[in-house]
Coordinates of C-alpha atoms and ligand atoms in Angstrom, one line a residue:
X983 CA 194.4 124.7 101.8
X984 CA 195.7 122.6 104.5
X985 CA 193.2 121.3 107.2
X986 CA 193.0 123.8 110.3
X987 CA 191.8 122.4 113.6
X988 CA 189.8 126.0 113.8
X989 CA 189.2 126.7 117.9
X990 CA 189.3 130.6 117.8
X991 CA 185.5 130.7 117.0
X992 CA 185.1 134.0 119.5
X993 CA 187.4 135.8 117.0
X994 CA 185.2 134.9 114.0
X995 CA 183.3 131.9 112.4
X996 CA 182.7 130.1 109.0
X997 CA 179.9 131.2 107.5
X998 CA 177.4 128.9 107.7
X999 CA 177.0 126.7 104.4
X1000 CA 173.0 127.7 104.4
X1001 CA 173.9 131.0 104.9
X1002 CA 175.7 131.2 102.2
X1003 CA 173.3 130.2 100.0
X1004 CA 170.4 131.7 101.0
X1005 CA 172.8 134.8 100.1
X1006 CA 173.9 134.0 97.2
X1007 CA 171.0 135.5 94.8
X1008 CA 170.9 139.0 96.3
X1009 CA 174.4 139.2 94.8
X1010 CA 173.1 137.0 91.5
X1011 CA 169.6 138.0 90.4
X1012 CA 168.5 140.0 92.9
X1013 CA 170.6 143.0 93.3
X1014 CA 167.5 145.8 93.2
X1015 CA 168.0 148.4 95.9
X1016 CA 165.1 147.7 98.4
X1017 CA 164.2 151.5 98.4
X1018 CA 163.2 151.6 94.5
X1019 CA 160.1 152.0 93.5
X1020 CA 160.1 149.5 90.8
X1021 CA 159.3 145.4 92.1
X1022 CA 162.6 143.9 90.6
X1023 CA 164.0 146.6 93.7
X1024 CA 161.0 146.9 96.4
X1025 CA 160.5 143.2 96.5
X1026 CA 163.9 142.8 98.2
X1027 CA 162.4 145.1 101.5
X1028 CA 160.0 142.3 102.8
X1029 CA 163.2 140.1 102.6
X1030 CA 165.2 142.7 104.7
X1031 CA 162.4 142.1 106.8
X1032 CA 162.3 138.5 107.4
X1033 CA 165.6 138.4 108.5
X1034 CA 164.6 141.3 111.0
X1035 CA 161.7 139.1 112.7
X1036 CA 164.5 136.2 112.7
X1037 CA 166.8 138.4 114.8
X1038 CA 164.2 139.6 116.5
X1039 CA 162.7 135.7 117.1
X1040 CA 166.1 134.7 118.3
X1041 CA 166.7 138.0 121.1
X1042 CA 162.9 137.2 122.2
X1043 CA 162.2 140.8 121.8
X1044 CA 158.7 141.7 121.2
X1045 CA 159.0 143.4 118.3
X1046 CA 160.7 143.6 115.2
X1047 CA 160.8 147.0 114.4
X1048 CA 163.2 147.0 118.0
X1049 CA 166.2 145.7 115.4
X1050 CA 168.3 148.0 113.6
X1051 CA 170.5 146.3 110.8
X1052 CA 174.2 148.1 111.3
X1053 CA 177.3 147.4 109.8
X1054 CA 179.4 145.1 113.1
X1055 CA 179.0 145.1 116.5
X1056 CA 181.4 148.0 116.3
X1057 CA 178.7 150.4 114.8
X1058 CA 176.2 148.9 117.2
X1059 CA 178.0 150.0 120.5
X1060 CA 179.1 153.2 119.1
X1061 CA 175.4 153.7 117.9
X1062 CA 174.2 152.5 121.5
X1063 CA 176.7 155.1 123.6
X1064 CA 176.4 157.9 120.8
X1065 CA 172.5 157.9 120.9
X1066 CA 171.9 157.4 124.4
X1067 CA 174.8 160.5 125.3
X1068 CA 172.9 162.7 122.3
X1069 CA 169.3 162.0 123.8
X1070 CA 170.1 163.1 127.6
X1071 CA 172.8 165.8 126.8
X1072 CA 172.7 167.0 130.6
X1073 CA 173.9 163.6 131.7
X1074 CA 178.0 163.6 131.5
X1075 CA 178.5 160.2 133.3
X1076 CA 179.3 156.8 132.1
X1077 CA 178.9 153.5 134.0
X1078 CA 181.1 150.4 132.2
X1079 CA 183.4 148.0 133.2
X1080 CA 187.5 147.4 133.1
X1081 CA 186.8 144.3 130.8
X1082 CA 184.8 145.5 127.5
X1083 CA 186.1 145.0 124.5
X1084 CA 188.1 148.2 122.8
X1085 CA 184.9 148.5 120.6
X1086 CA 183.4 150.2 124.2
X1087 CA 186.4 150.6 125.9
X1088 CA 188.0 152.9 123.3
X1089 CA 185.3 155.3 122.8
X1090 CA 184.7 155.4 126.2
X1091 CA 188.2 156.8 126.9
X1092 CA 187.9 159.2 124.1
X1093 CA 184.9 160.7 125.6
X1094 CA 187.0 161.3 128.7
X1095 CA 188.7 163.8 126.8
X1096 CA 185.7 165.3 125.7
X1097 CA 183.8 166.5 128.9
X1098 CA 182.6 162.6 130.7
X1099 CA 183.6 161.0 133.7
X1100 CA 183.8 157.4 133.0
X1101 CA 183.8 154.6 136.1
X1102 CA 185.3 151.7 135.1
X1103 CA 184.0 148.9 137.5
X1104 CA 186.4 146.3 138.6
X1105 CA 186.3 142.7 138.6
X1106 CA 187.3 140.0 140.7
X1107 CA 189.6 137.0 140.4
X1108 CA 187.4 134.7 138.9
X1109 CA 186.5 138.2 136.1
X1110 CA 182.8 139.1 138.4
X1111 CA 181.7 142.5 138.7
X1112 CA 180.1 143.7 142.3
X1113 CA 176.8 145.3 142.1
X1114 CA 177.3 147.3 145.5
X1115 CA 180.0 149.1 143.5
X1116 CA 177.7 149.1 140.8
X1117 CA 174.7 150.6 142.7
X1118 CA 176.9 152.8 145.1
X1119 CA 178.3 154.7 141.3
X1120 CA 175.1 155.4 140.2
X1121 CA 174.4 159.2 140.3
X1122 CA 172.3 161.7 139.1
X1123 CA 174.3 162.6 136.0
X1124 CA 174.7 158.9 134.9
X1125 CA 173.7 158.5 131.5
X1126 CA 174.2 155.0 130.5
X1127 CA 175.6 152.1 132.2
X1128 CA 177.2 149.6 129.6
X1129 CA 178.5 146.4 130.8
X1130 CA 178.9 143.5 128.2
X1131 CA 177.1 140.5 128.2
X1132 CA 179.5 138.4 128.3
X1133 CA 183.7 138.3 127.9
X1134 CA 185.0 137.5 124.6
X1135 CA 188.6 136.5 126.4
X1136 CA 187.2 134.3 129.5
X1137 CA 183.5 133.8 128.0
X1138 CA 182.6 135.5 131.5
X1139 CA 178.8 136.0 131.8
X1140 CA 178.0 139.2 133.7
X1141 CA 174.7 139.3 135.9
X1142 CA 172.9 141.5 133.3
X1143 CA 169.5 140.9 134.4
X1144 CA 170.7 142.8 138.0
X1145 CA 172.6 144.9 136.6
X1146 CA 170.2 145.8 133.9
X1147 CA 167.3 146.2 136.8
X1148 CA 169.8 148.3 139.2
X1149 CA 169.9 150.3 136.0
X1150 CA 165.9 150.6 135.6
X1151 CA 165.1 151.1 139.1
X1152 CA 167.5 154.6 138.8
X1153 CA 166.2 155.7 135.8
X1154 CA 169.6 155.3 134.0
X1155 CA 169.5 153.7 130.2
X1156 CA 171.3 150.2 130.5
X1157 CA 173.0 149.0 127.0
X1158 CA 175.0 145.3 126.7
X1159 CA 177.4 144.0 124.0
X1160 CA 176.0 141.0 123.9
X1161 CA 178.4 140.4 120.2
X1162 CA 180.1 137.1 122.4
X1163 CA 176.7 135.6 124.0
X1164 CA 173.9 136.2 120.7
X1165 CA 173.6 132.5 119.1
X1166 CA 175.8 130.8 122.3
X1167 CA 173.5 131.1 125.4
X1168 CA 169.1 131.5 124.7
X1169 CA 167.8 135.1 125.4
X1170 CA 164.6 136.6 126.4
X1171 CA 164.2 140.1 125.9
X1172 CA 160.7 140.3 126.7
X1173 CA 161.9 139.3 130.2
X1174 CA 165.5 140.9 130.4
X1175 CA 165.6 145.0 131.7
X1176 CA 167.8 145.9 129.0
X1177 CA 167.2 149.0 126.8
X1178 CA 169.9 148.7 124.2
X1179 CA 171.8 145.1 122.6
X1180 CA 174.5 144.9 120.3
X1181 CA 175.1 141.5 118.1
X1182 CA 177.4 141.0 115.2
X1183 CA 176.8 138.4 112.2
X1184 CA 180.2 137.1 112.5
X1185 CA 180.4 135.4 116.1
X1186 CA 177.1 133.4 114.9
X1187 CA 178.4 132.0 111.2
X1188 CA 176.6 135.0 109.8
X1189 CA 179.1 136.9 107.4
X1190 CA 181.7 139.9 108.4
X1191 CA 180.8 143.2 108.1
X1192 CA 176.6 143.1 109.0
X1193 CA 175.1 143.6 112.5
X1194 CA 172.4 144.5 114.8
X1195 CA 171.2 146.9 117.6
X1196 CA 167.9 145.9 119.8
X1197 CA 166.5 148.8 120.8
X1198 CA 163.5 148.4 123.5
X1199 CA 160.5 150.5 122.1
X1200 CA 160.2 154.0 124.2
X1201 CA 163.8 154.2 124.0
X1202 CA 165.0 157.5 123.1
X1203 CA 167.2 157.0 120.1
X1204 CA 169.4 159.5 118.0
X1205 CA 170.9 158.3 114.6
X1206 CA 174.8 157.4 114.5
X1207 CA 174.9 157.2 111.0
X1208 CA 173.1 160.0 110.2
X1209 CA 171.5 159.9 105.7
X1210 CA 168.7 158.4 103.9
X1211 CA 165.4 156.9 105.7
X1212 CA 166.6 153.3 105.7
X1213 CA 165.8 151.4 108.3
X1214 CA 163.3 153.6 109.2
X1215 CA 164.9 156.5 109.2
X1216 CA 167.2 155.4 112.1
X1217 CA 170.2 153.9 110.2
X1218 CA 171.4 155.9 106.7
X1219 CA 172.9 154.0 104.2
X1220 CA 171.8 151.6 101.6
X1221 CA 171.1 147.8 103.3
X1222 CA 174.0 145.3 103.1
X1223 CA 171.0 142.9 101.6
X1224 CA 173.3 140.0 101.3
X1225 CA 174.7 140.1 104.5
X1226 CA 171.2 141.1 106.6
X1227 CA 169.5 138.3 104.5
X1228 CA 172.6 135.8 105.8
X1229 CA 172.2 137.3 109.5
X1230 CA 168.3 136.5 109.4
X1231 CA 169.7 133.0 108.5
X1232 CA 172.5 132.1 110.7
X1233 CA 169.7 133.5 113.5
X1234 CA 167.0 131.0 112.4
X1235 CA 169.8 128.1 112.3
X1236 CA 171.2 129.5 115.9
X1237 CA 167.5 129.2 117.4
X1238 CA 167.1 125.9 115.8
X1239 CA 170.3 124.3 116.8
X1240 CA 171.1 126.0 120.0
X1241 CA 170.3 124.1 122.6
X1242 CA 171.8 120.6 121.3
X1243 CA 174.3 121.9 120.0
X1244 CA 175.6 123.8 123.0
X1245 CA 175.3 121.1 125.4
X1246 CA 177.7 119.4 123.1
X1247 CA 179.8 121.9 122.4
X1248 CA 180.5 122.9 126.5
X1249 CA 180.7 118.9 127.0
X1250 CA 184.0 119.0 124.5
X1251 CA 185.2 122.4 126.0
X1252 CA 185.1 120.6 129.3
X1253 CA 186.7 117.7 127.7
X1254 CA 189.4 119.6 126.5
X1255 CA 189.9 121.9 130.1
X1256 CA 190.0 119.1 131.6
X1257 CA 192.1 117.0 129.8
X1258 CA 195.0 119.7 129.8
X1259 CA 194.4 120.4 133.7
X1260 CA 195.5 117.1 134.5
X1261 CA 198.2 115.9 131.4
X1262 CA 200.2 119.5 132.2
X1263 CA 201.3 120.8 135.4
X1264 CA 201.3 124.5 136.3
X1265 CA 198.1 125.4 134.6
X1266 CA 195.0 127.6 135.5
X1267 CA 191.3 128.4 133.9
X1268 CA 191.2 132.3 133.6
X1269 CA 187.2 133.0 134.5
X1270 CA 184.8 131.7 136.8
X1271 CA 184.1 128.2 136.8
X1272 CA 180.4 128.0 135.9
X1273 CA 179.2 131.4 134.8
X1274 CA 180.9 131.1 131.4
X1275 CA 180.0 130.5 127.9
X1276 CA 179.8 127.0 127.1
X1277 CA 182.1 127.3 124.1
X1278 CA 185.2 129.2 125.8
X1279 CA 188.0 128.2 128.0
X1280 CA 190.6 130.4 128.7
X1281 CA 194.0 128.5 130.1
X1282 CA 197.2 129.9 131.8
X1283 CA 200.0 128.3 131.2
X1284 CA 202.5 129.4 133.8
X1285 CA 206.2 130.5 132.4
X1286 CA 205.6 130.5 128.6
X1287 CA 205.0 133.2 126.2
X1288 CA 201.9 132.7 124.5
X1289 CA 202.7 133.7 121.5
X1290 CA 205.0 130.9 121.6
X1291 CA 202.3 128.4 121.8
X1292 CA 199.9 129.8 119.6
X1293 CA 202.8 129.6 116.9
X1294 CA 203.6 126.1 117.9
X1295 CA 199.8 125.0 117.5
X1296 CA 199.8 126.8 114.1
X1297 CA 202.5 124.6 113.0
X1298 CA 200.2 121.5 113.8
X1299 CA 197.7 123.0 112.2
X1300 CA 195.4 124.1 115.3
X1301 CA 194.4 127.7 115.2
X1302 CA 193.7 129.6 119.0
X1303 CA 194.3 132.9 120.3
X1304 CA 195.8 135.0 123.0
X1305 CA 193.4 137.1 123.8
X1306 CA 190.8 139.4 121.5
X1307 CA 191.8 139.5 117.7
X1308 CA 192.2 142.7 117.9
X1309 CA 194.8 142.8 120.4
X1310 CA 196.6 139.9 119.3
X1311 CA 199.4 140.7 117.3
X1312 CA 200.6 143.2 120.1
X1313 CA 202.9 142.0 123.0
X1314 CA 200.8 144.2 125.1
X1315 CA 199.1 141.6 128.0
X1316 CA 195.5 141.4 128.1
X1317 CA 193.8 144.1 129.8
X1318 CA 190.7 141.3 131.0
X1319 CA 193.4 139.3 132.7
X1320 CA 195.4 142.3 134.4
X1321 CA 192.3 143.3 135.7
X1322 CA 191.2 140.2 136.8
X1323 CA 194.7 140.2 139.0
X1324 CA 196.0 136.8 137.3
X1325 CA 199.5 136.7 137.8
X1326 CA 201.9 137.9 135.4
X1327 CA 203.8 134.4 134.8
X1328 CA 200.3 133.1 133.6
X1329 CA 198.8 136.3 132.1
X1330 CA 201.6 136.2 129.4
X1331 CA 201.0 132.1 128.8
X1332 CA 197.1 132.1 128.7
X1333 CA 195.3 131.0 125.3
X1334 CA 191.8 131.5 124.6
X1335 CA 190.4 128.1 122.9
X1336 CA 186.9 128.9 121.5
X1337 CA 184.2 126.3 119.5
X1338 CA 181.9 125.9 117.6
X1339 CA 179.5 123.7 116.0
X1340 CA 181.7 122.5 113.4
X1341 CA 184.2 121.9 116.1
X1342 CA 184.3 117.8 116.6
X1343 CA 185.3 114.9 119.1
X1344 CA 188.6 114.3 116.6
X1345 CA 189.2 117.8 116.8
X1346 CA 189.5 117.9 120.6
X1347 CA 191.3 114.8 120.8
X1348 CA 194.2 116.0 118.1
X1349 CA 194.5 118.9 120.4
X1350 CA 194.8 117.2 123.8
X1351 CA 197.7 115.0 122.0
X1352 CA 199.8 117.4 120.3
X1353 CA 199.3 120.2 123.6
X1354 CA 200.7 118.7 126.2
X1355 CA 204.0 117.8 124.0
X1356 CA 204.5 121.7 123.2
X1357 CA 204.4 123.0 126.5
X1358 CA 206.6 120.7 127.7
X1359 CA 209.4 121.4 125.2
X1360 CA 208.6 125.3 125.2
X1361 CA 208.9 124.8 129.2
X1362 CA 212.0 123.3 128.7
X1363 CA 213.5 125.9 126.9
X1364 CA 211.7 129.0 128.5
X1365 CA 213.9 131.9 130.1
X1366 CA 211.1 132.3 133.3
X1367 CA 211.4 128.5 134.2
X1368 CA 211.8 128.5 138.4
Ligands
LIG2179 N1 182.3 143.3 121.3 C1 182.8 142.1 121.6 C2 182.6 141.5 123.0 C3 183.6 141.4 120.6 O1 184.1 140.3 121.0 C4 183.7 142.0 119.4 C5 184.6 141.4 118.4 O2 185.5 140.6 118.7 C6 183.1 143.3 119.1 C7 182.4 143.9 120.1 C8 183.3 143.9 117.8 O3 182.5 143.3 116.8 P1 182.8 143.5 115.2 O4 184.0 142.8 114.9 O5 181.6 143.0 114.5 O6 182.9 145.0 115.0

């Protein structure tokens, strides 16, 4: 396969090579089902639970058993809203924001048509909530208050640590989708108000399809996925082994390698933000300019269609993004930017670039040449030129 210049690391990433291997015998040798009686089966539990304490060791909660192994950081928001809604059935309102991903978002506005009120906070220019409008919607009914941790199209990081206290000091259960921050930016959950966390494995070189809901102990907490006793009776199913083994991994290598690596990491995102602020005219960072994730940059590029560009860089061999994965592929703009008020001449031209720590110097420097070249001949040709 041809060499891809891979910056779209907020949409997925490789799976770590030691990853990989440490999963390889529970699909080999040892495929026992952790819940059988026999060792050759059994033996494989203790291994379910090492990778627990890893997740655990990499949130800083303060316990293990506070992890629940799911199947994506899909399941673990539903499970978060589901659980929370189930356990204080008299409560029918919902705090969130205008900028979650659709994995909130979406079954939010379904339970609108099932009996909640839903406030949607709003954000500012620079993609900021304001916690007067946070505390001021706060009412007796509230049952959860769910804002993410931080933006998987701007990398946005949201004051969770207020937000979660505002939360606490009303009584109200606070939940995050941290999916975009877990293995990016260190966490201490010992410290941190929060009550529920979502991660998924494949934002942090674990595979697809395995992820993980903290919940703080004293919680109240109903099963989503409602079957056997696994995960202690708080999770049916039989356990994804390979996949939670791989998570307990690419967590050990995140806590390990995090803070080199994302000092270098933001040092070539700023690189490259920089570089194509000043070689192209009419361009604009989408998010505020410090409380971001080191490893995103989201630019506007005023009177092009993004799509446009993204298939341009595809033909050098540089993969990016418009927006979420999931809502790429649709001509519909992004939701985070509309909301953010950017306007419409850059919301339709802004790319997401997103590393990682494969992601190198040559990489960023292949980019800056071949960008600036693009936009100038899609500029050219564009129908919204001035
Ligand atoms: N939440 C955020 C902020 C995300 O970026 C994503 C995936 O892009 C998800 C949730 C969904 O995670 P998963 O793909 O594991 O279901």
């Amino acid at each position: 396969m041809k060499k891809v210049i891979y910056v779209d690391n907020n949409a997925t990433t490789i799976v770590a090579p030691e990853v990989f291997e440490a999963m390889r015998p529970f699909f080999t040798e040892r495929y026992g089902n952790p819940s059988s009686m026999h060792a050759f089966g059994g033996e494989i539990y203790n291994n379910i639970e090492c990778s627990r304490e890893a997740v655990a060791d990499l949130l800083g909660a303060g316990d293990p058993s506070e992890i629940i192994f799911t199947s994506c950081g899909t399941e673990s928001d539903s499970t978060a809203i589901m659980s929370t809604l189930h356990s204080y059935p008299e409560k029918k309102h919902i705090i969130t924001t205008k900028v979650e991903h659709p994995a909130v978002l979406n079954v939010y506005n379904y339970l609108e048509t099932s009996g909640y009120r839903v406030t949607y906070l709003a954000v500012d220019s620079e993609g900021m909530i304001d916690l007067n409008e946070l505390k001021s919607s706060i009412g007796q009914d509230t049952a959860i208050v769910s804002i993410m941790y931080a933006n998987n199209e701007t990398g946005v990081i949201f004051p969770i640590e207020e937000t979660a206290e505002i939360a606490r000091t009303r009584g109200v259960i606070f939940h995050t989708d941290a999916v975009q921050a877990v293995g990016k930016i260190p966490f201490k959950l010992t410290e941190l108000p929060v009550d529920l966390l979502s991660l998924s494995g494949h934002k942090l070189h674990a595979p697809k399809g395995v992820g993980a809901l903290y919940v703080r102990k004293g919680t109240r907490f109903t099963p989503f996925l409602i079957g056997g006793h696994q995960e202690h009776g708080r999770r049916g199913g039989t356990e994804n082994v390979p996949s939670i083994v791989g998570l307990g991994v690419a967590c050990q290598l995140a806590k390990k390698t995090i803070e080199e690596e994302m000092t270098r990491i933001k040092a070539l995102r700023d690189k490259l933000e920089n570089a194509i602020l000043e070689k192209i005219p009419n361009t604009k960072v989408n998010g505020h300019p410090e409380l971001r994730l080191p490893n995103t940059t989201n630019i506007g590029f005023e009177f092009i269609e993004g799509e446009a560009i993204l298939l341009k860089l595809d033909e050098k061999g540089i993969a990016a993004s418009s927006g979420s994965a999931c809502t790429s592929g649709s001509l519909t703009p992004s939701h985070v930017l509309r909301a953010m008020g950017i306007p419409f001449t850059f919301v339709q031209g802004s790319i997401r670039f997103s590393l990682s720590r494969y992601n190198t110097g040559k990489d960023i420097d292949y980019i800056i040449e071949n960008l600036p070249v693009i936009i100038k001949r899609l500029r050219e040709i564009s129908p919204y030129k001035q």
